[in-house]
């Protein structure tokens, strides 16, 4: 098979012909030679940045295919994350933008008394809209902090944002559907094609237990920061299931399947979005039976100003800090900062969330004794008293729950 | 060349053809977004590089592969996962050996944690 794969280089040369309608026929290879002889593009050096219409060009590109980009901590300095700064995570291909959003159809079926089949237009007209500022966070946020390395996109802390979402409460729609007592779990479906293009496979299809499904904070969303939900963020219609890995908040939502058993869709089971029950030796072969789904995301505090690497004028003694903290299903009770690598801590001024599942902005002023090199560290402590650790512990093969303390280095003078 | 193509198993060909069509699709369907075309030469040279590159880019960018650092067992598990979960045509023993040799040599676990946090003031 590999010899054939090597021919793909030649094959690519005739891709235009394939695109022009030759699918199914064996491609002609004669045009391939020119392609093969063309000089290979130089490997890009250093971090790559996202170039996408409507998106900030300082988002760091983690991958082109699927398209994945994270927001550096210092770009999360707005109280409400602007759409252009919201991270991008795709598991499959990005579907084509729809022409008439109000005609978008979705279904709620399975263990319900009345199957719901509705267009977005009907949804908008039948239910009372709500707007909430809610954290959306990738389940793998912080993965790059694990040692040894874990498999997947190497997120730092930037797989997160907290914009304003407008939609209707999923609970209101579920009232009409009437969830049966036999309901156990959900399976969520979107229209994004699997990366391979195989129409029989989902790019991703995850779900939640019924208790989480019934949470009144879950939304069916069609607007982001007051504008129609952009295609790249799952428009015209997506789910927002706050506090849990972003992958349960299906983009391009077409179906919520209420099931009488645990969901077996793409991205469920084995090691996907799962953590070890009995702690395992980092890097060891993992045993599937020892794993459970990651549910609430762990507590995380980030410094959004100054930026890592900031140079500060000589003689500056007071450094003003700004940041944000959140804790999945919980709230953040305390944010602390340190300028001595965690030897001593001071309490930051922490705001209350605007609404449940909002992040909490914080500020602090730290005093430095002299010019020089300093690191500013922060840690959040959640409402149950659980703090962020110094390192990403609880190793698991795909690197979930990596919430080690955030630090930025600054040079004064 | 044509004969080589005819020799491909049905599934492999379908995967290749669809992936290329999709690639084209991806480039044209999102207005204003141009996907960068990767080439094997961008990645560490070594035996099996081109084979690995073409085997692993039918569905996703090679960057997703190259950003990992794993030992042979973990690479083996990852490659198996592509067949179990994503319908990659299973590799025969010889091909698997070639690919694992390249992946193991070129993308081993990096010695120091190369996590997201890097001191911006060192090696200036």
PDB file of C-alpha atoms in Angstrom, chain B residues 41-115:
ATOM      1  CA  UNK B  41      10.468  17.793   3.084  1.00  0.00           C
ATOM      2  CA  UNK B  42       9.365  20.066   5.914  1.00  0.00           C
ATOM      3  CA  UNK B  43       9.704  17.235   8.387  1.00  0.00           C
ATOM      4  CA  UNK B  44      12.771  15.444   9.810  1.00  0.00           C
ATOM      5  CA  UNK B  45      14.455  13.416   7.076  1.00  0.00           C
ATOM      6  CA  UNK B  46      14.889   9.709   7.586  1.00  0.00           C
ATOM      7  CA  UNK B  47      13.947   6.329   6.204  1.00  0.00           C
ATOM      8  CA  UNK B  48      10.196   6.055   5.702  1.00  0.00           C
ATOM      9  CA  UNK B  49       9.485   9.759   5.876  1.00  0.00           C
ATOM     10  CA  UNK B  50       7.626  10.067   2.595  1.00  0.00           C
ATOM     11  CA  UNK B  51       5.686   6.845   3.150  1.00  0.00           C
ATOM     12  CA  UNK B  52       4.634   8.039   6.601  1.00  0.00           C
ATOM     13  CA  UNK B  53       3.739  11.484   5.351  1.00  0.00           C
ATOM     14  CA  UNK B  54       1.425  10.201   2.646  1.00  0.00           C
ATOM     15  CA  UNK B  55      -0.103   7.500   4.832  1.00  0.00           C
ATOM     16  CA  UNK B  56      -0.886   9.994   7.570  1.00  0.00           C
ATOM     17  CA  UNK B  57      -2.146  12.971   5.603  1.00  0.00           C
ATOM     18  CA  UNK B  58      -5.137  11.388   3.892  1.00  0.00           C
ATOM     19  CA  UNK B  59      -7.370  12.821   6.620  1.00  0.00           C
ATOM     20  CA  UNK B  60      -5.439  15.435   8.585  1.00  0.00           C
ATOM     21  CA  UNK B  61      -2.375  17.616   8.416  1.00  0.00           C
ATOM     22  CA  UNK B  62       1.008  16.102   9.269  1.00  0.00           C
ATOM     23  CA  UNK B  63       1.356  18.828  11.860  1.00  0.00           C
ATOM     24  CA  UNK B  64      -1.056  16.846  14.042  1.00  0.00           C
ATOM     25  CA  UNK B  65       1.425  13.967  13.902  1.00  0.00           C
ATOM     26  CA  UNK B  66       4.602  16.046  14.176  1.00  0.00           C
ATOM     27  CA  UNK B  67       3.452  17.948  17.258  1.00  0.00           C
ATOM     28  CA  UNK B  68       3.449  14.703  19.270  1.00  0.00           C
ATOM     29  CA  UNK B  69       6.426  13.084  20.981  1.00  0.00           C
ATOM     30  CA  UNK B  70       5.853   9.441  21.837  1.00  0.00           C
ATOM     31  CA  UNK B  71       7.655   6.134  22.301  1.00  0.00           C
ATOM     32  CA  UNK B  72       7.181   3.224  19.920  1.00  0.00           C
ATOM     33  CA  UNK B  73       4.417   1.588  21.905  1.00  0.00           C
ATOM     34  CA  UNK B  74       2.472   4.844  22.066  1.00  0.00           C
ATOM     35  CA  UNK B  75       2.934   5.419  18.338  1.00  0.00           C
ATOM     36  CA  UNK B  76       1.806   1.872  17.663  1.00  0.00           C
ATOM     37  CA  UNK B  77      -1.312   2.463  19.767  1.00  0.00           C
ATOM     38  CA  UNK B  78      -1.968   5.765  17.996  1.00  0.00           C
ATOM     39  CA  UNK B  79      -1.689   4.202  14.549  1.00  0.00           C
ATOM     40  CA  UNK B  80      -3.991   1.353  15.627  1.00  0.00           C
ATOM     41  CA  UNK B  81      -6.472   3.982  16.824  1.00  0.00           C
ATOM     42  CA  UNK B  82      -6.609   5.470  13.320  1.00  0.00           C
ATOM     43  CA  UNK B  83      -7.895   2.156  12.003  1.00  0.00           C
ATOM     44  CA  UNK B  84     -10.203   1.390  14.942  1.00  0.00           C
ATOM     45  CA  UNK B  85     -11.830   4.800  15.166  1.00  0.00           C
ATOM     46  CA  UNK B  86     -11.340   6.503  11.862  1.00  0.00           C
ATOM     47  CA  UNK B  87     -11.407   3.704   9.238  1.00  0.00           C
ATOM     48  CA  UNK B  88      -7.793   4.025   8.157  1.00  0.00           C
ATOM     49  CA  UNK B  89      -7.091   0.930   6.009  1.00  0.00           C
ATOM     50  CA  UNK B  90      -5.047  -1.321   8.331  1.00  0.00           C
ATOM     51  CA  UNK B  91      -1.324  -1.379   7.527  1.00  0.00           C
ATOM     52  CA  UNK B  92       0.359  -4.666   6.727  1.00  0.00           C
ATOM     53  CA  UNK B  93       3.322  -5.669   8.916  1.00  0.00           C
ATOM     54  CA  UNK B  94       5.960  -4.316   6.564  1.00  0.00           C
ATOM     55  CA  UNK B  95       4.287  -0.928   6.178  1.00  0.00           C
ATOM     56  CA  UNK B  96       3.610  -0.659   9.883  1.00  0.00           C
ATOM     57  CA  UNK B  97       7.265  -1.358  10.587  1.00  0.00           C
ATOM     58  CA  UNK B  98       8.377   1.350   8.137  1.00  0.00           C
ATOM     59  CA  UNK B  99       6.016   3.914   9.606  1.00  0.00           C
ATOM     60  CA  UNK B 100       6.709   3.095  13.243  1.00  0.00           C
ATOM     61  CA  UNK B 101      10.462   3.213  12.623  1.00  0.00           C
ATOM     62  CA  UNK B 102      10.145   6.703  11.218  1.00  0.00           C
ATOM     63  CA  UNK B 103       7.747   7.974  13.889  1.00  0.00           C
ATOM     64  CA  UNK B 104       9.797   6.500  16.728  1.00  0.00           C
ATOM     65  CA  UNK B 105      13.022   8.036  15.443  1.00  0.00           C
ATOM     66  CA  UNK B 106      11.680  11.408  14.386  1.00  0.00           C
ATOM     67  CA  UNK B 107       9.135  12.198  17.083  1.00  0.00           C
ATOM     68  CA  UNK B 108      10.288  10.616  20.353  1.00  0.00           C
ATOM     69  CA  UNK B 109       9.206  11.995  23.749  1.00  0.00           C
ATOM     70  CA  UNK B 110      11.094  15.234  24.148  1.00  0.00           C
ATOM     71  CA  UNK B 111      13.538  15.100  27.054  1.00  0.00           C
ATOM     72  CA  UNK B 112      12.552  18.284  28.853  1.00  0.00           C
ATOM     73  CA  UNK B 113       8.920  19.161  29.250  1.00  0.00           C
ATOM     74  CA  UNK B 114       8.359  21.409  26.283  1.00  0.00           C
ATOM     75  CA  UNK B 115       5.010  22.523  27.645  1.00  0.00           C
TER      76      UNK B 115
END
